[in-house]
PDB file of C-alpha atoms in Angstrom:
ATOM      1  CA  MET U 268      46.616 -59.932 -33.657  1.00  0.00           C
ATOM      2  CA  THR U 269      49.153 -61.999 -31.700  1.00  0.00           C
ATOM      3  CA  THR U 270      49.258 -63.686 -28.318  1.00  0.00           C
ATOM      4  CA  PRO U 271      51.979 -64.750 -25.863  1.00  0.00           C
ATOM      5  CA  ASP U 272      51.752 -68.258 -27.359  1.00  0.00           C
ATOM      6  CA  GLY U 273      54.640 -67.296 -29.609  1.00  0.00           C
ATOM      7  CA  PRO U 274      55.829 -64.735 -32.162  1.00  0.00           C
ATOM      8  CA  GLY U 275      53.289 -64.271 -34.900  1.00  0.00           C
ATOM      9  CA  ALA U 276      50.755 -66.605 -33.293  1.00  0.00           C
ATOM     10  CA  VAL U 277      47.256 -65.793 -34.529  1.00  0.00           C
ATOM     11  CA  PHE U 278      44.677 -64.951 -31.879  1.00  0.00           C
ATOM     12  CA  ARG U 279      41.610 -67.109 -32.469  1.00  0.00           C
ATOM     13  CA  PRO U 280      38.667 -66.092 -30.262  1.00  0.00           C
ATOM     14  CA  THR U 281      36.208 -68.712 -29.087  1.00  0.00           C
ATOM     15  CA  HIS U 282      33.677 -66.264 -27.583  1.00  0.00           C
ATOM     16  CA  VAL U 283      32.695 -62.623 -27.450  1.00  0.00           C
ATOM     17  CA  VAL U 284      31.591 -60.535 -24.481  1.00  0.00           C
ATOM     18  CA  PRO U 285      27.804 -59.880 -24.400  1.00  0.00           C
ATOM     19  CA  PRO U 286      26.349 -56.446 -25.292  1.00  0.00           C
ATOM     20  CA  ASP U 287      26.370 -55.175 -21.688  1.00  0.00           C
ATOM     21  CA  GLY U 288      30.024 -56.025 -21.064  1.00  0.00           C
ATOM     22  CA  LEU U 289      31.246 -58.271 -18.230  1.00  0.00           C
ATOM     23  CA  PRO U 290      32.681 -57.715 -14.747  1.00  0.00           C
ATOM     24  CA  ALA U 291      36.046 -59.450 -14.365  1.00  0.00           C
ATOM     25  CA  TRP U 292      38.231 -60.802 -11.563  1.00  0.00           C
ATOM     26  CA  GLU U 293      41.944 -61.604 -11.251  1.00  0.00           C
ATOM     27  CA  ALA U 294      41.075 -65.121 -10.065  1.00  0.00           C
ATOM     28  CA  PRO U 295      37.886 -67.114  -9.431  1.00  0.00           C
ATOM     29  CA  ASP U 296      37.490 -65.100  -6.239  1.00  0.00           C
ATOM     30  CA  ALA U 297      34.858 -62.387  -5.680  1.00  0.00           C
ATOM     31  CA  THR U 298      37.266 -60.364  -3.525  1.00  0.00           C
ATOM     32  CA  ARG U 299      39.700 -59.760  -6.390  1.00  0.00           C
ATOM     33  CA  PRO U 300      37.878 -57.611  -8.990  1.00  0.00           C
ATOM     34  CA  THR U 301      39.732 -56.158 -11.955  1.00  0.00           C
ATOM     35  CA  THR U 302      38.927 -54.112 -15.065  1.00  0.00           C
ATOM     36  CA  ALA U 303      35.602 -55.030 -16.685  1.00  0.00           C
ATOM     37  CA  LEU U 304      35.533 -56.327 -20.247  1.00  0.00           C
ATOM     38  CA  ASP U 305      34.021 -54.175 -22.992  1.00  0.00           C
ATOM     39  CA  ALA U 306      30.933 -55.231 -24.916  1.00  0.00           C
ATOM     40  CA  PHE U 307      31.528 -57.448 -27.963  1.00  0.00           C
ATOM     41  CA  LEU U 308      35.216 -57.937 -27.068  1.00  0.00           C
ATOM     42  CA  PRO U 309      36.579 -61.131 -28.712  1.00  0.00           C
ATOM     43  CA  VAL U 310      38.131 -63.485 -26.148  1.00  0.00           C
ATOM     44  CA  ARG U 311      39.485 -67.006 -25.997  1.00  0.00           C
ATOM     45  CA  LEU U 312      38.124 -69.275 -23.272  1.00  0.00           C
ATOM     46  CA  LEU U 313      41.102 -70.948 -21.594  1.00  0.00           C
ATOM     47  CA  SER U 314      39.462 -72.911 -18.816  1.00  0.00           C
ATOM     48  CA  ARG U 315      36.393 -73.272 -16.620  1.00  0.00           C
ATOM     49  CA  SER U 316      35.971 -73.690 -12.890  1.00  0.00           C
ATOM     50  CA  GLY U 317      32.307 -74.191 -12.092  1.00  0.00           C
ATOM     51  CA  GLU U 318      30.485 -71.091 -13.299  1.00  0.00           C
ATOM     52  CA  TRP U 319      33.737 -69.194 -13.697  1.00  0.00           C
ATOM     53  CA  GLY U 320      35.512 -68.901 -17.026  1.00  0.00           C
ATOM     54  CA  GLU U 321      39.121 -67.802 -17.621  1.00  0.00           C
ATOM     55  CA  VAL U 322      39.464 -65.768 -20.800  1.00  0.00           C
ATOM     56  CA  LEU U 323      42.388 -64.416 -22.781  1.00  0.00           C
ATOM     57  CA  CYS U 324      42.239 -61.153 -24.751  1.00  0.00           C
ATOM     58  CA  ALA U 325      44.131 -60.421 -27.964  1.00  0.00           C
ATOM     59  CA  ASN U 326      46.703 -58.252 -26.140  1.00  0.00           C
ATOM     60  CA  GLY U 327      47.654 -61.088 -23.783  1.00  0.00           C
ATOM     61  CA  TRP U 328      45.584 -59.865 -20.820  1.00  0.00           C
ATOM     62  CA  SER U 329      43.648 -62.591 -19.009  1.00  0.00           C
ATOM     63  CA  ALA U 330      40.897 -62.529 -16.408  1.00  0.00           C
ATOM     64  CA  TRP U 331      38.091 -64.592 -14.879  1.00  0.00           C
ATOM     65  CA  VAL U 332      34.442 -63.861 -15.704  1.00  0.00           C
ATOM     66  CA  ASP U 333      31.005 -65.418 -15.372  1.00  0.00           C
ATOM     67  CA  GLY U 334      31.516 -68.023 -18.087  1.00  0.00           C
ATOM     68  CA  ARG U 335      27.798 -68.609 -18.468  1.00  0.00           C
ATOM     69  CA  LEU U 336      27.380 -65.239 -20.174  1.00  0.00           C
ATOM     70  CA  LEU U 337      30.039 -65.579 -22.860  1.00  0.00           C
ATOM     71  CA  VAL U 338      28.598 -65.760 -26.361  1.00  0.00           C
ATOM     72  CA  ALA U 339      30.115 -68.566 -28.425  1.00  0.00           C
ATOM     73  CA  VAL U 340      31.713 -67.660 -31.745  1.00  0.00           C
ATOM     74  CA  PRO U 341      30.269 -69.748 -34.609  1.00  0.00           C
ATOM     75  CA  ARG U 342      32.548 -72.505 -35.815  1.00  0.00           C
ATOM     76  CA  PRO U 343      34.571 -71.768 -38.946  1.00  0.00           C
ATOM     77  CA  PRO U 344      33.353 -73.196 -42.273  1.00  0.00           C
ATOM     78  CA  PRO U 345      34.527 -76.679 -43.273  1.00  0.00           C
ATOM     79  CA  THR U 346      37.650 -77.162 -45.358  1.00  0.00           C
ATOM     80  CA  ALA U 347      37.250 -75.985 -48.938  1.00  0.00           C
ATOM     81  CA  GLY U 348      35.943 -78.687 -51.211  1.00  0.00           C
ATOM     82  CA  ARG U 349      34.035 -80.509 -48.481  1.00  0.00           C
ATOM     83  CA  PRO U 350      30.235 -80.422 -48.613  1.00  0.00           C
ATOM     84  CA  THR U 351      28.641 -78.069 -46.112  1.00  0.00           C
ATOM     85  CA  ALA U 352      26.172 -79.400 -43.571  1.00  0.00           C
ATOM     86  CA  PRO U 353      22.585 -78.192 -43.910  1.00  0.00           C
ATOM     87  CA  ALA U 354      21.515 -75.401 -41.570  1.00  0.00           C
ATOM     88  CA  GLN U 355      19.867 -76.626 -38.411  1.00  0.00           C
ATOM     89  CA  ASP U 356      16.103 -76.236 -38.632  1.00  0.00           C
ATOM     90  CA  PRO U 357      14.532 -74.238 -35.756  1.00  0.00           C
ATOM     91  CA  GLY U 358      11.216 -76.021 -36.393  1.00  0.00           C
ATOM     92  CA  PRO U 359      11.634 -78.844 -33.832  1.00  0.00           C
ATOM     93  CA  LEU U 360      12.503 -76.439 -31.003  1.00  0.00           C
ATOM     94  CA  LEU U 361       9.559 -74.230 -31.935  1.00  0.00           C
ATOM     95  CA  ALA U 362       7.282 -77.280 -31.855  1.00  0.00           C
ATOM     96  CA  GLU U 363       8.641 -78.322 -28.441  1.00  0.00           C
ATOM     97  CA  ALA U 364       8.088 -74.812 -27.070  1.00  0.00           C
ATOM     98  CA  ALA U 365       4.519 -74.771 -28.418  1.00  0.00           C
ATOM     99  CA  GLU U 366       3.797 -78.182 -26.886  1.00  0.00           C
ATOM    100  CA  ALA U 367       5.214 -77.140 -23.506  1.00  0.00           C
ATOM    101  CA  LEU U 368       3.207 -73.918 -23.553  1.00  0.00           C
ATOM    102  CA  ASP U 369       0.014 -75.806 -24.406  1.00  0.00           C
ATOM    103  CA  ARG U 370       0.656 -78.294 -21.596  1.00  0.00           C
ATOM    104  CA  TYR U 371       1.205 -75.505 -19.089  1.00  0.00           C
ATOM    105  CA  ARG U 372      -1.855 -73.597 -20.340  1.00  0.00           C
ATOM    106  CA  ARG U 373      -4.081 -76.680 -19.879  1.00  0.00           C
ATOM    107  CA  ALA U 374      -2.759 -77.211 -16.352  1.00  0.00           C
ATOM    108  CA  VAL U 375      -3.374 -73.559 -15.444  1.00  0.00           C
ATOM    109  CA  ARG U 376      -6.870 -73.677 -16.908  1.00  0.00           C
ATOM    110  CA  ASP U 377      -7.753 -76.800 -14.904  1.00  0.00           C
ATOM    111  CA  LEU U 378      -6.421 -75.209 -11.716  1.00  0.00           C
ATOM    112  CA  ALA U 379      -8.366 -71.982 -12.290  1.00  0.00           C
ATOM    113  CA  ALA U 380     -11.568 -73.911 -12.994  1.00  0.00           C
ATOM    114  CA  ASP U 381     -11.155 -76.027  -9.821  1.00  0.00           C
ATOM    115  CA  ARG U 382     -10.832 -79.181 -11.911  1.00  0.00           C
ATOM    116  CA  ALA U 383      -7.444 -79.764 -10.265  1.00  0.00           C
ATOM    117  CA  ASP U 384      -5.938 -78.869  -6.923  1.00  0.00           C
ATOM    118  CA  THR U 385      -2.440 -77.463  -6.339  1.00  0.00           C
ATOM    119  CA  GLY U 386      -0.909 -80.926  -5.997  1.00  0.00           C
ATOM    120  CA  VAL U 387      -2.345 -82.095  -9.313  1.00  0.00           C
ATOM    121  CA  PHE U 388      -1.198 -78.871 -10.971  1.00  0.00           C
ATOM    122  CA  ARG U 389       2.356 -79.299  -9.714  1.00  0.00           C
ATOM    123  CA  GLU U 390       2.449 -82.886 -10.917  1.00  0.00           C
ATOM    124  CA  ALA U 391       1.120 -81.869 -14.338  1.00  0.00           C
ATOM    125  CA  VAL U 392       3.900 -79.346 -14.894  1.00  0.00           C
ATOM    126  CA  ARG U 393       6.703 -81.205 -13.110  1.00  0.00           C
ATOM    127  CA  GLY U 394       9.900 -81.123 -15.156  1.00  0.00           C
ATOM    128  CA  LEU U 395       8.389 -78.765 -17.727  1.00  0.00           C
ATOM    129  CA  ARG U 396      10.911 -76.211 -19.037  1.00  0.00           C
ATOM    130  CA  ALA U 397      10.526 -73.959 -22.062  1.00  0.00           C
ATOM    131  CA  GLY U 398      11.625 -70.554 -23.237  1.00  0.00           C
ATOM    132  CA  ILE U 399      11.088 -68.449 -26.334  1.00  0.00           C
ATOM    133  CA  VAL U 400      11.611 -64.763 -27.144  1.00  0.00           C
ATOM    134  CA  ILE U 401      10.590 -63.425 -30.543  1.00  0.00           C
ATOM    135  CA  ASP U 402      11.594 -59.987 -31.798  1.00  0.00           C
ATOM    136  CA  GLY U 403      10.718 -59.576 -35.454  1.00  0.00           C
ATOM    137  CA  GLU U 404      12.808 -61.979 -37.521  1.00  0.00           C
ATOM    138  CA  SER U 405      14.967 -62.911 -34.532  1.00  0.00           C
ATOM    139  CA  ALA U 406      14.054 -65.611 -32.040  1.00  0.00           C
ATOM    140  CA  TRP U 407      15.766 -67.045 -28.975  1.00  0.00           C
ATOM    141  CA  LEU U 408      14.715 -70.617 -28.180  1.00  0.00           C
ATOM    142  CA  TYR U 409      15.604 -72.623 -25.094  1.00  0.00           C
ATOM    143  CA  ASP U 410      16.857 -76.136 -25.820  1.00  0.00           C
ATOM    144  CA  ALA U 411      16.024 -78.077 -22.650  1.00  0.00           C
ATOM    145  CA  ALA U 412      17.882 -81.201 -23.794  1.00  0.00           C
ATOM    146  CA  ALA U 413      21.161 -79.279 -24.222  1.00  0.00           C
ATOM    147  CA  ASP U 414      20.388 -76.782 -21.424  1.00  0.00           C
ATOM    148  CA  GLN U 415      21.273 -73.777 -23.580  1.00  0.00           C
ATOM    149  CA  TRP U 416      19.709 -70.938 -25.537  1.00  0.00           C
ATOM    150  CA  MET U 417      19.687 -71.034 -29.341  1.00  0.00           C
ATOM    151  CA  TYR U 418      19.344 -68.136 -31.752  1.00  0.00           C
ATOM    152  CA  ALA U 419      17.223 -68.387 -34.898  1.00  0.00           C
ATOM    153  CA  ASP U 420      16.844 -65.937 -37.754  1.00  0.00           C
ATOM    154  CA  GLY U 421      14.069 -67.792 -39.559  1.00  0.00           C
ATOM    155  CA  SER U 422      16.017 -70.516 -41.334  1.00  0.00           C
ATOM    156  CA  ARG U 423      19.132 -71.081 -39.226  1.00  0.00           C
ATOM    157  CA  LEU U 424      19.627 -72.123 -35.630  1.00  0.00           C
ATOM    158  CA  ALA U 425      22.860 -71.626 -33.681  1.00  0.00           C
ATOM    159  CA  PRO U 426      23.948 -71.703 -30.012  1.00  0.00           C
ATOM    160  CA  TYR U 427      23.498 -68.323 -28.350  1.00  0.00           C
ATOM    161  CA  ALA U 428      24.827 -68.543 -24.772  1.00  0.00           C
ATOM    162  CA  VAL U 429      25.488 -71.076 -22.068  1.00  0.00           C
ATOM    163  CA  VAL U 430      23.085 -70.792 -19.137  1.00  0.00           C
ATOM    164  CA  SER U 431      24.783 -73.035 -16.593  1.00  0.00           C
ATOM    165  CA  GLY U 432      28.313 -74.191 -15.952  1.00  0.00           C
ATOM    166  CA  PRO U 433      29.447 -77.831 -15.958  1.00  0.00           C
ATOM    167  CA  GLY U 434      28.043 -79.678 -12.971  1.00  0.00           C
ATOM    168  CA  ALA U 435      25.838 -76.769 -11.913  1.00  0.00           C
ATOM    169  CA  PRO U 436      22.106 -77.397 -11.396  1.00  0.00           C
ATOM    170  CA  PRO U 437      19.955 -75.898 -14.163  1.00  0.00           C
ATOM    171  CA  ALA U 438      18.453 -72.507 -13.457  1.00  0.00           C
ATOM    172  CA  PRO U 439      14.694 -72.595 -12.764  1.00  0.00           C
ATOM    173  CA  GLN U 440      14.065 -69.952 -15.429  1.00  0.00           C
ATOM    174  CA  PRO U 441      16.016 -67.809 -17.893  1.00  0.00           C
ATOM    175  CA  ARG U 442      17.513 -64.837 -16.096  1.00  0.00           C
ATOM    176  CA  ASP U 443      20.579 -62.628 -16.045  1.00  0.00           C
ATOM    177  CA  PRO U 444      22.934 -64.402 -13.608  1.00  0.00           C
ATOM    178  CA  ARG U 445      25.662 -61.767 -13.640  1.00  0.00           C
ATOM    179  CA  PRO U 446      26.983 -60.586 -10.286  1.00  0.00           C
ATOM    180  CA  GLN U 447      25.532 -57.206  -9.284  1.00  0.00           C
ATOM    181  CA  ASP U 448      28.510 -56.194  -7.174  1.00  0.00           C
ATOM    182  CA  SER U 449      31.930 -57.406  -6.152  1.00  0.00           C
ATOM    183  CA  GLY U 450      30.413 -59.347  -3.256  1.00  0.00           C
ATOM    184  CA  ALA U 451      28.423 -61.652  -5.548  1.00  0.00           C
ATOM    185  CA  ALA U 452      30.186 -63.748  -8.126  1.00  0.00           C
ATOM    186  CA  PRO U 453      29.572 -66.903 -10.107  1.00  0.00           C
ATOM    187  CA  GLY U 454      30.097 -69.986  -7.975  1.00  0.00           C
ATOM    188  CA  ALA U 455      31.765 -70.311  -4.614  1.00  0.00           C
ATOM    189  CA  GLY U 456      34.848 -72.066  -3.330  1.00  0.00           C
ATOM    190  CA  ALA U 457      36.304 -72.272  -6.829  1.00  0.00           C
ATOM    191  CA  ALA U 458      39.746 -73.721  -7.392  1.00  0.00           C
ATOM    192  CA  GLU U 459      42.767 -71.557  -8.015  1.00  0.00           C
ATOM    193  CA  PRO U 460      43.319 -70.711 -11.695  1.00  0.00           C
ATOM    194  CA  ALA U 461      45.163 -73.281 -13.781  1.00  0.00           C
ATOM    195  CA  HIS U 462      46.827 -70.503 -15.766  1.00  0.00           C
ATOM    196  CA  GLU U 463      48.793 -67.425 -14.921  1.00  0.00           C
ATOM    197  CA  PRO U 464      46.553 -64.819 -13.210  1.00  0.00           C
ATOM    198  CA  THR U 465      45.675 -61.477 -14.697  1.00  0.00           C
ATOM    199  CA  ARG U 466      48.616 -59.568 -16.128  1.00  0.00           C
ATOM    200  CA  ILE U 467      48.111 -55.824 -16.424  1.00  0.00           C
ATOM    201  CA  VAL U 468      49.405 -54.602 -19.764  1.00  0.00           C
ATOM    202  CA  ASP U 469      51.499 -51.434 -19.561  1.00  0.00           C
ATOM    203  CA  ARG U 470      50.002 -48.536 -21.446  1.00  0.00           C
ATOM    204  CA  PRO U 471      51.958 -45.535 -22.818  1.00  0.00           C
ATOM    205  CA  PRO U 472      51.546 -42.297 -20.825  1.00  0.00           C
ATOM    206  CA  PRO U 473      49.103 -39.725 -22.297  1.00  0.00           C
ATOM    207  CA  GLU U 474      50.553 -37.077 -24.552  1.00  0.00           C
ATOM    208  CA  PRO U 475      50.905 -33.521 -23.221  1.00  0.00           C
ATOM    209  CA  GLY U 476      47.635 -31.651 -23.464  1.00  0.00           C
ATOM    210  CA  GLY U 477      45.575 -34.796 -22.846  1.00  0.00           C
ATOM    211  CA  ARG U 478      45.670 -35.904 -26.497  1.00  0.00           C
TER     212      ARG U 478
END
């Protein structure tokens, strides 16, 4: 695969589109929608503007999407001959999630038993953030320190998806922040794109007979 960077340039994706695909815009502007991106499409993240992300596809087509939903491609292995780093252990994040859940459970129990009023309950859980989804051998753990979701398969832990753009306040809980229609888009008042806007790639006309 090549890109407009030059003849024979290798396209190196940095992210892939999530399983449900992504709406796309010609610019970081909700009034300029364009063709949506297919699920699992490899893309290269060119720039960010708040919650927006400008991506480049292998065929040279670029667009703006909700950058928070792009799934990062794992980094390539180290240079041959260099020792590999040990896999990140999911244990610490699991322990943090268990501790947060236990703290919240105690606060809820005290509130239900009238051992604490609403004010005491709120103070007990202030700043508490945790998230974990387990589906068989797969687990998604929220790393509050890095403000991102991590994926674990039992022995390895890797970044899964960004949940908030640079400078954006953290979301109160994990949720799907994708725009539901062209009138709602990530961020507002975003700057004009730093790169060339979307370029529609010409496609050959269909063959006679619709084949």
